[in-house]
Amino acid sequence: MSISSISSIHTTTSQKSNPDNNIDSAENKQADEENSDVQVSISTEAFKKLKESNNPESDKKSELPEHIQQMIKAIERIVEQIKVAEQTLIEAKSADYESEDVQQATLDGHQSHLNSLEVARFEAVRALQEAMKKAGIQDMSIIADLMS
C-alpha cells in the first residue's frame, strides 16, 4: 500500500446475520457514516520508515558494498556544499561593497571555491565509477542521480 492511498482507506464494520438481530439498512448506513469519521495517525518515525521502505533508491544503496556507500555519502556532502556555495555566491553578487575591486575580489573568491567543489565532485564521481566497475556493479543510475 502506498502512502498516498492511506487517506483513501475506508473502514467498515460488519455484523453477522442473526435472526434475533434485525438492524435495518438505515441503521447500517448510520454506523458506516460514524465509522468514516475515524482518523488514523502515524508517528513521524513510522512515517519515515514507511517512506524509506517505498523508496527503491534507498534499497539500491543499502545493497551496495560499504566502501561504495561511504563514497556516495561523501559525494552527497560535496553536493550540499555546492548548493551552499552557489547560494553564497548569489548573495555576494547582490551585496554592497566599498569598491569595485573589493566586489570583484570577493566574487572571484566565491567563484573559485565553487569551482573547486565542482572539480571535487567530478573527481569523486569518477572514483565512484571506477570502484563500482571493480565491484562488478552494472547499475550506474546512482551516478546519474549524483550528477543531477
Short mmCIF file of N, CA, C and O in Angstrom, two decimals:
data_model
loop_
_atom_site.label_atom_id
_atom_site.label_comp_id
_atom_site.label_asym_id
_atom_site.label_seq_id
_atom_site.Cartn_x
_atom_site.Cartn_y
_atom_site.Cartn_z
N MET A 1 0.85 -1.17 0.00
CA MET A 1 0.00 0.00 0.00
C MET A 1 0.89 1.22 0.00
O MET A 1 1.82 1.31 0.77
N SER A 2 0.63 2.14 -0.86
CA SER A 2 1.44 3.34 -0.91
C SER A 2 0.95 4.36 0.11
O SER A 2 -0.15 4.28 0.62
N ILE A 3 1.81 5.32 0.39
CA ILE A 3 1.49 6.34 1.38
C ILE A 3 0.29 7.16 0.93
O ILE A 3 -0.57 7.51 1.73
N SER A 4 0.19 7.42 -0.35
CA SER A 4 -0.91 8.25 -0.84
C SER A 4 -2.26 7.56 -0.70
O SER A 4 -3.28 8.21 -0.66
N SER A 5 -2.26 6.23 -0.62
CA SER A 5 -3.54 5.53 -0.52
C SER A 5 -4.01 5.40 0.91
O SER A 5 -5.10 4.91 1.16
N ILE A 6 -3.21 5.83 1.87
CA ILE A 6 -3.62 5.74 3.27
C ILE A 6 -4.87 6.57 3.52
O ILE A 6 -5.76 6.16 4.23
N SER A 7 -4.94 7.74 2.90
CA SER A 7 -6.09 8.60 3.13
C SER A 7 -7.38 8.04 2.52
O SER A 7 -8.46 8.47 2.88
N SER A 8 -7.26 7.08 1.62
CA SER A 8 -8.46 6.54 0.99
C SER A 8 -8.92 5.23 1.63
O SER A 8 -9.76 4.55 1.10
N ILE A 9 -8.35 4.89 2.78
CA ILE A 9 -8.77 3.69 3.48
C ILE A 9 -10.18 3.90 4.01
O ILE A 9 -10.48 4.90 4.65
N HIS A 10 -11.02 2.96 3.74
CA HIS A 10 -12.41 3.05 4.19
C HIS A 10 -12.62 1.95 5.22
O HIS A 10 -12.37 0.78 4.96
N THR A 11 -13.05 2.36 6.38
CA THR A 11 -13.29 1.38 7.43
C THR A 11 -14.77 1.10 7.51
O THR A 11 -15.60 2.00 7.46
N THR A 12 -15.09 -0.17 7.63
CA THR A 12 -16.49 -0.56 7.77
C THR A 12 -16.58 -1.62 8.85
O THR A 12 -15.62 -2.32 9.14
N THR A 13 -17.73 -1.71 9.40
CA THR A 13 -17.99 -2.78 10.36
C THR A 13 -19.08 -3.66 9.79
O THR A 13 -19.97 -3.19 9.09
N SER A 14 -18.95 -4.91 10.06
CA SER A 14 -19.99 -5.82 9.58
C SER A 14 -20.50 -6.64 10.74
O SER A 14 -19.76 -6.97 11.67
N GLN A 15 -21.76 -6.94 10.67
CA GLN A 15 -22.36 -7.78 11.68
C GLN A 15 -22.90 -9.01 11.01
O GLN A 15 -23.45 -8.94 9.91
N LYS A 16 -22.70 -10.13 11.69
CA LYS A 16 -23.19 -11.38 11.13
C LYS A 16 -24.70 -11.38 11.17
O LYS A 16 -25.31 -10.83 12.07
N SER A 17 -25.27 -12.01 10.19
CA SER A 17 -26.73 -12.13 10.16
C SER A 17 -27.19 -12.95 11.34
O SER A 17 -26.70 -14.04 11.59
N ASN A 18 -28.10 -12.40 12.00
CA ASN A 18 -28.67 -13.08 13.16
C ASN A 18 -30.16 -12.83 13.13
O ASN A 18 -30.60 -11.69 13.09
N PRO A 19 -30.95 -13.85 13.11
CA PRO A 19 -32.41 -13.64 13.04
C PRO A 19 -32.93 -12.84 14.22
O PRO A 19 -33.93 -12.15 14.10
N ASP A 20 -32.24 -12.93 15.35
CA ASP A 20 -32.69 -12.18 16.52
C ASP A 20 -32.29 -10.70 16.44
O ASP A 20 -32.79 -9.89 17.20
N ASN A 21 -31.39 -10.37 15.56
CA ASN A 21 -30.85 -9.02 15.48
C ASN A 21 -31.29 -8.39 14.17
O ASN A 21 -30.63 -8.54 13.16
N ASN A 22 -32.41 -7.72 14.16
CA ASN A 22 -32.93 -7.11 12.95
C ASN A 22 -32.54 -5.64 12.90
O ASN A 22 -33.19 -4.80 13.48
N ILE A 23 -31.43 -5.35 12.21
CA ILE A 23 -30.98 -3.97 12.05
C ILE A 23 -31.32 -3.57 10.62
O ILE A 23 -30.93 -4.24 9.67
N ASP A 24 -32.07 -2.51 10.48
CA ASP A 24 -32.44 -2.12 9.12
C ASP A 24 -31.30 -1.40 8.44
O ASP A 24 -30.31 -1.03 9.05
N SER A 25 -31.41 -1.21 7.15
CA SER A 25 -30.34 -0.62 6.34
C SER A 25 -30.03 0.81 6.75
O SER A 25 -28.91 1.27 6.62
N ALA A 26 -30.98 1.55 7.27
CA ALA A 26 -30.72 2.92 7.71
C ALA A 26 -29.77 2.93 8.90
O ALA A 26 -28.87 3.77 8.98
N GLU A 27 -29.93 1.99 9.81
CA GLU A 27 -29.03 1.91 10.95
C GLU A 27 -27.63 1.49 10.50
O GLU A 27 -26.63 1.99 11.01
N ASN A 28 -27.55 0.58 9.53
CA ASN A 28 -26.25 0.18 8.99
C ASN A 28 -25.55 1.36 8.33
O ASN A 28 -24.35 1.54 8.47
N LYS A 29 -26.33 2.13 7.60
CA LYS A 29 -25.77 3.29 6.91
C LYS A 29 -25.24 4.30 7.93
O LYS A 29 -24.17 4.87 7.77
N GLN A 30 -25.99 4.51 9.00
CA GLN A 30 -25.56 5.44 10.04
C GLN A 30 -24.28 4.93 10.70
O GLN A 30 -23.37 5.70 10.97
N ALA A 31 -24.18 3.66 10.94
CA ALA A 31 -22.98 3.08 11.55
C ALA A 31 -21.78 3.26 10.62
O ALA A 31 -20.68 3.59 11.08
N ASP A 32 -21.98 3.09 9.32
CA ASP A 32 -20.90 3.29 8.36
C ASP A 32 -20.44 4.74 8.35
O ASP A 32 -19.25 5.03 8.26
N GLU A 33 -21.39 5.67 8.43
CA GLU A 33 -21.05 7.09 8.44
C GLU A 33 -20.26 7.44 9.69
O GLU A 33 -19.32 8.21 9.65
N GLU A 34 -20.64 6.87 10.82
CA GLU A 34 -19.91 7.12 12.07
C GLU A 34 -18.49 6.59 11.97
O GLU A 34 -17.55 7.21 12.43
N ASN A 35 -18.32 5.43 11.36
CA ASN A 35 -17.00 4.83 11.24
C ASN A 35 -16.13 5.58 10.24
O ASN A 35 -14.92 5.52 10.32
N SER A 36 -16.72 6.28 9.31
CA SER A 36 -15.92 7.01 8.32
C SER A 36 -15.24 8.22 8.93
O SER A 36 -14.32 8.77 8.36
N ASP A 37 -15.66 8.64 10.12
CA ASP A 37 -15.03 9.76 10.80
C ASP A 37 -13.80 9.35 11.61
O ASP A 37 -13.16 10.18 12.22
N VAL A 38 -13.49 8.08 11.63
CA VAL A 38 -12.34 7.59 12.39
C VAL A 38 -11.07 8.09 11.71
O VAL A 38 -10.91 7.97 10.50
N GLN A 39 -10.18 8.68 12.49
CA GLN A 39 -8.93 9.16 11.95
C GLN A 39 -7.80 8.23 12.37
O GLN A 39 -7.75 7.77 13.50
N VAL A 40 -6.92 7.97 11.43
CA VAL A 40 -5.77 7.13 11.69
C VAL A 40 -4.55 8.03 11.64
O VAL A 40 -4.39 8.82 10.71
N SER A 41 -3.67 7.94 12.64
CA SER A 41 -2.46 8.74 12.62
C SER A 41 -1.26 7.82 12.68
O SER A 41 -1.35 6.67 13.11
N ILE A 42 -0.13 8.34 12.25
CA ILE A 42 1.10 7.57 12.23
C ILE A 42 2.21 8.46 12.79
O ILE A 42 2.24 9.66 12.53
N SER A 43 3.07 7.87 13.58
CA SER A 43 4.15 8.66 14.18
C SER A 43 5.13 9.08 13.10
O SER A 43 5.22 8.47 12.04
N THR A 44 5.90 10.11 13.40
CA THR A 44 6.90 10.61 12.45
C THR A 44 7.92 9.53 12.14
O THR A 44 8.31 9.35 10.99
N GLU A 45 8.33 8.81 13.16
CA GLU A 45 9.33 7.76 12.98
C GLU A 45 8.78 6.64 12.09
O GLU A 45 9.46 6.17 11.18
N ALA A 46 7.55 6.24 12.31
CA ALA A 46 6.94 5.19 11.50
C ALA A 46 6.73 5.68 10.06
O ALA A 46 6.90 4.91 9.11
N PHE A 47 6.40 6.96 9.91
CA PHE A 47 6.22 7.52 8.57
C PHE A 47 7.53 7.49 7.79
O PHE A 47 7.55 7.15 6.62
N LYS A 48 8.63 7.83 8.46
CA LYS A 48 9.94 7.81 7.80
C LYS A 48 10.28 6.39 7.37
O LYS A 48 10.78 6.18 6.25
N LYS A 49 10.02 5.42 8.24
CA LYS A 49 10.30 4.03 7.89
C LYS A 49 9.46 3.59 6.70
O LYS A 49 9.94 2.91 5.81
N LEU A 50 8.19 3.98 6.69
CA LEU A 50 7.31 3.63 5.59
C LEU A 50 7.78 4.28 4.30
O LEU A 50 7.81 3.64 3.25
N LYS A 51 8.18 5.53 4.39
CA LYS A 51 8.66 6.25 3.21
C LYS A 51 9.93 5.59 2.67
O LYS A 51 10.07 5.42 1.47
N GLU A 52 10.85 5.22 3.56
CA GLU A 52 12.08 4.57 3.14
C GLU A 52 11.81 3.21 2.52
O GLU A 52 12.47 2.82 1.56
N SER A 53 10.83 2.49 3.04
CA SER A 53 10.53 1.17 2.51
C SER A 53 9.90 1.27 1.13
O SER A 53 9.97 0.34 0.34
N ASN A 54 9.28 2.41 0.81
CA ASN A 54 8.69 2.62 -0.51
C ASN A 54 9.67 3.24 -1.48
O ASN A 54 9.33 3.48 -2.62
N ASN A 55 10.89 3.55 -1.03
CA ASN A 55 11.88 4.21 -1.87
C ASN A 55 12.85 3.18 -2.43
O ASN A 55 13.75 2.73 -1.72
N PRO A 56 12.72 2.79 -3.71
CA PRO A 56 13.61 1.78 -4.26
C PRO A 56 15.06 2.27 -4.33
O PRO A 56 15.98 1.48 -4.33
N GLU A 57 15.27 3.58 -4.38
CA GLU A 57 16.62 4.12 -4.44
C GLU A 57 17.39 3.80 -3.17
O GLU A 57 18.57 3.46 -3.22
N SER A 58 16.73 3.91 -2.01
CA SER A 58 17.41 3.59 -0.76
C SER A 58 17.72 2.09 -0.69
O SER A 58 18.72 1.69 -0.10
N ASP A 59 16.87 1.26 -1.28
CA ASP A 59 17.13 -0.18 -1.32
C ASP A 59 18.38 -0.47 -2.14
O ASP A 59 19.20 -1.29 -1.76
N LYS A 60 18.52 0.22 -3.28
CA LYS A 60 19.68 0.03 -4.13
C LYS A 60 20.95 0.36 -3.38
O LYS A 60 21.92 -0.38 -3.42
N LYS A 61 20.94 1.50 -2.69
CA LYS A 61 22.14 1.94 -1.99
C LYS A 61 22.49 1.03 -0.83
O LYS A 61 23.65 0.79 -0.56
N SER A 62 21.48 0.52 -0.13
CA SER A 62 21.77 -0.32 1.03
C SER A 62 22.35 -1.67 0.62
O SER A 62 22.98 -2.34 1.44
N GLU A 63 22.15 -2.08 -0.61
CA GLU A 63 22.69 -3.35 -1.09
C GLU A 63 24.12 -3.23 -1.59
O GLU A 63 24.77 -4.24 -1.85
N LEU A 64 24.63 -2.01 -1.70
CA LEU A 64 25.98 -1.79 -2.20
C LEU A 64 27.01 -2.10 -1.13
O LEU A 64 26.72 -2.02 0.07
N PRO A 65 28.25 -2.41 -1.54
CA PRO A 65 29.31 -2.61 -0.55
C PRO A 65 29.52 -1.35 0.28
O PRO A 65 29.28 -0.23 -0.18
N GLU A 66 30.01 -1.54 1.49
CA GLU A 66 30.17 -0.44 2.46
C GLU A 66 31.04 0.68 1.92
O GLU A 66 30.71 1.85 2.08
N HIS A 67 32.16 0.35 1.25
CA HIS A 67 33.06 1.40 0.77
C HIS A 67 32.39 2.25 -0.32
O HIS A 67 32.62 3.46 -0.40
N ILE A 68 31.54 1.65 -1.09
CA ILE A 68 30.82 2.41 -2.13
C ILE A 68 29.75 3.28 -1.48
O ILE A 68 29.55 4.43 -1.89
N GLN A 69 29.08 2.77 -0.46
CA GLN A 69 28.10 3.59 0.26
C GLN A 69 28.77 4.81 0.87
O GLN A 69 28.21 5.91 0.84
N GLN A 70 29.97 4.63 1.41
CA GLN A 70 30.70 5.75 2.00
C GLN A 70 31.09 6.78 0.94
O GLN A 70 31.02 7.99 1.18
N MET A 71 31.45 6.30 -0.23
CA MET A 71 31.79 7.22 -1.33
C MET A 71 30.57 8.02 -1.75
O MET A 71 30.66 9.23 -2.01
N ILE A 72 29.43 7.37 -1.81
CA ILE A 72 28.19 8.06 -2.18
C ILE A 72 27.85 9.12 -1.15
O ILE A 72 27.48 10.25 -1.50
N LYS A 73 28.00 8.80 0.12
CA LYS A 73 27.73 9.78 1.18
C LYS A 73 28.66 10.98 1.06
O LYS A 73 28.24 12.13 1.26
N ALA A 74 29.91 10.72 0.74
CA ALA A 74 30.88 11.82 0.58
C ALA A 74 30.49 12.71 -0.59
O ALA A 74 30.56 13.95 -0.49
N ILE A 75 30.06 12.13 -1.67
CA ILE A 75 29.64 12.91 -2.83
C ILE A 75 28.39 13.71 -2.49
O ILE A 75 28.27 14.88 -2.88
N GLU A 76 27.47 13.12 -1.76
CA GLU A 76 26.26 13.85 -1.35
C GLU A 76 26.62 15.05 -0.47
O GLU A 76 26.00 16.10 -0.57
N ARG A 77 27.64 14.89 0.39
CA ARG A 77 28.10 16.03 1.20
C ARG A 77 28.70 17.13 0.32
O ARG A 77 28.47 18.31 0.55
N ILE A 78 29.45 16.73 -0.69
CA ILE A 78 30.01 17.71 -1.61
C ILE A 78 28.89 18.45 -2.34
O ILE A 78 28.95 19.67 -2.52
N VAL A 79 27.86 17.72 -2.76
CA VAL A 79 26.72 18.33 -3.45
C VAL A 79 26.05 19.37 -2.54
O VAL A 79 25.69 20.46 -3.00
N GLU A 80 25.90 19.04 -1.27
CA GLU A 80 25.32 20.01 -0.33
C GLU A 80 26.21 21.24 -0.20
O GLU A 80 25.71 22.36 -0.14
N GLN A 81 27.51 21.04 -0.15
CA GLN A 81 28.44 22.17 -0.08
C GLN A 81 28.35 23.03 -1.34
O GLN A 81 28.45 24.26 -1.26
N ILE A 82 28.14 22.40 -2.47
CA ILE A 82 27.99 23.15 -3.72
C ILE A 82 26.75 24.03 -3.66
O ILE A 82 26.77 25.19 -4.06
N LYS A 83 25.66 23.48 -3.15
CA LYS A 83 24.42 24.27 -3.03
C LYS A 83 24.63 25.48 -2.14
O LYS A 83 24.17 26.58 -2.46
N VAL A 84 25.34 25.28 -1.03
CA VAL A 84 25.61 26.39 -0.12
C VAL A 84 26.51 27.42 -0.80
O VAL A 84 26.26 28.63 -0.71
N ALA A 85 27.53 26.96 -1.50
CA ALA A 85 28.45 27.86 -2.19
C ALA A 85 27.73 28.65 -3.29
O ALA A 85 28.01 29.84 -3.49
N GLU A 86 26.82 28.00 -3.99
CA GLU A 86 26.04 28.71 -5.02
C GLU A 86 25.19 29.80 -4.40
O GLU A 86 25.10 30.91 -4.93
N GLN A 87 24.55 29.48 -3.29
CA GLN A 87 23.71 30.46 -2.60
C GLN A 87 24.56 31.62 -2.08
O GLN A 87 24.17 32.79 -2.19
N THR A 88 25.72 31.31 -1.55
CA THR A 88 26.62 32.35 -1.06
C THR A 88 27.07 33.26 -2.19
O THR A 88 27.13 34.49 -2.03
N LEU A 89 27.36 32.69 -3.33
CA LEU A 89 27.77 33.49 -4.50
C LEU A 89 26.63 34.40 -4.94
O LEU A 89 26.85 35.57 -5.25
N ILE A 90 25.42 33.89 -4.95
CA ILE A 90 24.26 34.72 -5.34
C ILE A 90 24.11 35.88 -4.37
O ILE A 90 23.88 37.03 -4.79
N GLU A 91 24.24 35.60 -3.07
CA GLU A 91 24.13 36.66 -2.08
C GLU A 91 25.27 37.67 -2.21
O GLU A 91 25.07 38.87 -2.04
N ALA A 92 26.45 37.18 -2.52
CA ALA A 92 27.61 38.08 -2.68
C ALA A 92 27.44 39.00 -3.88
O ALA A 92 27.88 40.15 -3.85
N LYS A 93 26.79 38.51 -4.92
CA LYS A 93 26.56 39.34 -6.10
C LYS A 93 25.62 40.49 -5.82
O LYS A 93 25.73 41.56 -6.43
N SER A 94 24.71 40.30 -4.89
CA SER A 94 23.73 41.36 -4.61
C SER A 94 24.13 42.25 -3.43
O SER A 94 23.42 43.19 -3.11
N ALA A 95 25.26 41.95 -2.81
CA ALA A 95 25.70 42.74 -1.64
C ALA A 95 26.33 44.06 -2.09
O ALA A 95 26.75 44.22 -3.24
N ASP A 96 26.38 45.00 -1.15
CA ASP A 96 27.04 46.29 -1.40
C ASP A 96 28.49 46.19 -0.94
O ASP A 96 28.79 45.63 0.11
N TYR A 97 29.38 46.78 -1.74
CA TYR A 97 30.82 46.73 -1.45
C TYR A 97 31.39 48.14 -1.44
O TYR A 97 30.84 49.06 -2.04
N GLU A 98 32.55 48.27 -0.77
CA GLU A 98 33.23 49.56 -0.69
C GLU A 98 33.67 50.04 -2.06
O GLU A 98 33.56 51.23 -2.38
N SER A 99 34.18 49.10 -2.84
CA SER A 99 34.67 49.48 -4.17
C SER A 99 34.50 48.32 -5.13
O SER A 99 34.20 47.18 -4.73
N GLU A 100 34.74 48.62 -6.39
CA GLU A 100 34.67 47.59 -7.44
C GLU A 100 35.72 46.51 -7.22
O GLU A 100 35.46 45.34 -7.45
N ASP A 101 36.90 46.91 -6.75
CA ASP A 101 37.98 45.95 -6.53
C ASP A 101 37.61 44.95 -5.43
O ASP A 101 37.87 43.76 -5.56
N VAL A 102 37.03 45.44 -4.35
CA VAL A 102 36.63 44.57 -3.25
C VAL A 102 35.53 43.62 -3.72
O VAL A 102 35.56 42.42 -3.43
N GLN A 103 34.58 44.15 -4.49
CA GLN A 103 33.50 43.32 -5.01
C GLN A 103 34.06 42.23 -5.91
O GLN A 103 33.70 41.05 -5.78
N GLN A 104 34.93 42.60 -6.82
CA GLN A 104 35.48 41.63 -7.76
C GLN A 104 36.31 40.56 -7.04
O GLN A 104 36.21 39.37 -7.36
N ALA A 105 37.08 40.97 -6.06
CA ALA A 105 37.89 40.01 -5.31
C ALA A 105 37.00 39.03 -4.53
O ALA A 105 37.28 37.82 -4.48
N THR A 106 35.94 39.54 -3.94
CA THR A 106 35.01 38.69 -3.19
C THR A 106 34.32 37.70 -4.11
O THR A 106 34.24 36.50 -3.82
N LEU A 107 33.82 38.19 -5.22
CA LEU A 107 33.13 37.31 -6.17
C LEU A 107 34.09 36.28 -6.75
O LEU A 107 33.71 35.11 -6.93
N ASP A 108 35.31 36.69 -7.04
CA ASP A 108 36.30 35.74 -7.56
C ASP A 108 36.59 34.64 -6.54
O ASP A 108 36.73 33.47 -6.89
N GLY A 109 36.69 35.02 -5.27
CA GLY A 109 36.93 34.04 -4.22
C GLY A 109 35.80 33.04 -4.10
O GLY A 109 36.03 31.82 -3.99
N HIS A 110 34.58 33.53 -4.13
CA HIS A 110 33.41 32.64 -4.04
C HIS A 110 33.32 31.74 -5.28
O HIS A 110 33.03 30.54 -5.16
N GLN A 111 33.60 32.30 -6.45
CA GLN A 111 33.55 31.52 -7.68
C GLN A 111 34.64 30.46 -7.68
O GLN A 111 34.41 29.32 -8.09
N SER A 112 35.81 30.81 -7.19
CA SER A 112 36.91 29.86 -7.11
C SER A 112 36.56 28.69 -6.17
O SER A 112 36.83 27.52 -6.49
N HIS A 113 35.96 29.01 -5.05
CA HIS A 113 35.53 27.98 -4.11
C HIS A 113 34.50 27.06 -4.76
O HIS A 113 34.58 25.82 -4.64
N LEU A 114 33.54 27.64 -5.44
CA LEU A 114 32.51 26.85 -6.13
C LEU A 114 33.14 25.95 -7.19
O LEU A 114 32.79 24.77 -7.30
N ASN A 115 34.08 26.51 -7.94
CA ASN A 115 34.74 25.71 -8.98
C ASN A 115 35.51 24.54 -8.38
O ASN A 115 35.48 23.43 -8.92
N SER A 116 36.19 24.77 -7.26
CA SER A 116 36.95 23.68 -6.63
C SER A 116 36.00 22.58 -6.12
O SER A 116 36.34 21.39 -6.18
N LEU A 117 34.84 22.97 -5.62
CA LEU A 117 33.86 21.97 -5.19
C LEU A 117 33.34 21.16 -6.37
O LEU A 117 33.14 19.93 -6.26
N GLU A 118 33.11 21.82 -7.50
CA GLU A 118 32.64 21.12 -8.70
C GLU A 118 33.70 20.11 -9.17
O GLU A 118 33.37 18.99 -9.56
N VAL A 119 34.97 20.51 -9.13
CA VAL A 119 36.05 19.60 -9.53
C VAL A 119 36.12 18.43 -8.56
O VAL A 119 36.29 17.28 -8.98
N ALA A 120 35.96 18.71 -7.26
CA ALA A 120 35.97 17.63 -6.26
C ALA A 120 34.84 16.65 -6.51
O ALA A 120 35.03 15.43 -6.40
N ARG A 121 33.67 17.17 -6.84
CA ARG A 121 32.54 16.27 -7.13
C ARG A 121 32.83 15.42 -8.36
O ARG A 121 32.60 14.21 -8.37
N PHE A 122 33.36 16.04 -9.40
CA PHE A 122 33.68 15.32 -10.62
C PHE A 122 34.68 14.20 -10.35
O PHE A 122 34.48 13.06 -10.79
N GLU A 123 35.74 14.50 -9.61
CA GLU A 123 36.75 13.51 -9.28
C GLU A 123 36.18 12.40 -8.41
O GLU A 123 36.49 11.22 -8.59
N ALA A 124 35.33 12.76 -7.46
CA ALA A 124 34.73 11.76 -6.57
C ALA A 124 33.78 10.84 -7.34
O ALA A 124 33.76 9.63 -7.11
N VAL A 125 33.04 11.40 -8.27
CA VAL A 125 32.14 10.58 -9.08
C VAL A 125 32.95 9.65 -9.97
O VAL A 125 32.59 8.47 -10.14
N ARG A 126 34.04 10.15 -10.51
CA ARG A 126 34.90 9.31 -11.36
C ARG A 126 35.48 8.16 -10.52
O ARG A 126 35.51 7.02 -10.97
N ALA A 127 35.91 8.44 -9.30
CA ALA A 127 36.44 7.40 -8.42
C ALA A 127 35.34 6.40 -8.06
O ALA A 127 35.59 5.18 -8.00
N LEU A 128 34.13 6.89 -7.83
CA LEU A 128 33.00 6.01 -7.54
C LEU A 128 32.71 5.10 -8.72
O LEU A 128 32.47 3.90 -8.55
N GLN A 129 32.75 5.66 -9.90
CA GLN A 129 32.51 4.89 -11.11
C GLN A 129 33.53 3.75 -11.22
O GLN A 129 33.16 2.61 -11.51
N GLU A 130 34.78 4.05 -10.96
CA GLU A 130 35.83 3.02 -11.02
C GLU A 130 35.61 1.95 -9.95
O GLU A 130 35.76 0.76 -10.21
N ALA A 131 35.26 2.38 -8.75
CA ALA A 131 35.02 1.43 -7.66
C ALA A 131 33.84 0.52 -7.97
O ALA A 131 33.88 -0.68 -7.66
N MET A 132 32.81 1.08 -8.59
CA MET A 132 31.65 0.27 -8.94
C MET A 132 32.01 -0.74 -10.03
O MET A 132 31.55 -1.88 -9.99
N LYS A 133 32.84 -0.32 -10.99
CA LYS A 133 33.28 -1.26 -12.02
C LYS A 133 34.07 -2.41 -11.41
O LYS A 133 33.87 -3.57 -11.74
N LYS A 134 34.99 -2.08 -10.49
CA LYS A 134 35.81 -3.11 -9.84
C LYS A 134 34.95 -4.06 -9.02
O LYS A 134 35.28 -5.24 -8.89
N ALA A 135 33.88 -3.55 -8.45
CA ALA A 135 32.99 -4.38 -7.65
C ALA A 135 31.99 -5.16 -8.51
O ALA A 135 31.21 -5.95 -8.00
N GLY A 136 32.01 -4.91 -9.82
CA GLY A 136 31.13 -5.62 -10.73
C GLY A 136 29.70 -5.11 -10.74
O GLY A 136 28.78 -5.81 -11.12
N ILE A 137 29.51 -3.86 -10.34
CA ILE A 137 28.17 -3.27 -10.30
C ILE A 137 27.88 -2.62 -11.65
O ILE A 137 28.62 -1.75 -12.11
N GLN A 138 26.81 -3.06 -12.27
CA GLN A 138 26.45 -2.58 -13.60
C GLN A 138 25.50 -1.39 -13.59
O GLN A 138 25.46 -0.62 -14.54
N ASP A 139 24.71 -1.26 -12.54
CA ASP A 139 23.70 -0.21 -12.46
C ASP A 139 24.36 1.14 -12.16
O ASP A 139 24.76 1.41 -11.03
N MET A 140 24.46 1.97 -13.15
CA MET A 140 25.10 3.28 -13.00
C MET A 140 24.09 4.40 -12.79
O MET A 140 24.43 5.57 -12.84
N SER A 141 22.83 4.05 -12.51
CA SER A 141 21.81 5.08 -12.28
C SER A 141 22.11 5.90 -11.02
O SER A 141 21.70 7.05 -10.92
N ILE A 142 22.82 5.31 -10.09
CA ILE A 142 23.21 6.02 -8.87
C ILE A 142 24.10 7.20 -9.22
O ILE A 142 23.96 8.29 -8.69
N ILE A 143 25.00 6.98 -10.15
CA ILE A 143 25.91 8.05 -10.58
C ILE A 143 25.12 9.15 -11.28
O ILE A 143 25.38 10.33 -11.06
N ALA A 144 24.17 8.78 -12.09
CA ALA A 144 23.34 9.79 -12.75
C ALA A 144 22.59 10.66 -11.74
O ALA A 144 22.49 11.86 -11.89
N ASP A 145 22.12 10.04 -10.66
CA ASP A 145 21.43 10.79 -9.61
C ASP A 145 22.38 11.76 -8.93
O ASP A 145 21.98 12.86 -8.57
N LEU A 146 23.62 11.37 -8.73
CA LEU A 146 24.59 12.24 -8.07
C LEU A 146 25.04 13.40 -8.95
O LEU A 146 25.49 14.42 -8.44
N MET A 147 24.92 13.24 -10.24
CA MET A 147 25.36 14.29 -11.17
C MET A 147 24.27 15.33 -11.40
O MET A 147 24.54 16.39 -11.93
N SER A 148 23.06 15.03 -11.00
CA SER A 148 21.96 15.98 -11.25
C SER A 148 21.86 17.02 -10.18
O SER A 148 22.39 16.97 -9.14
#
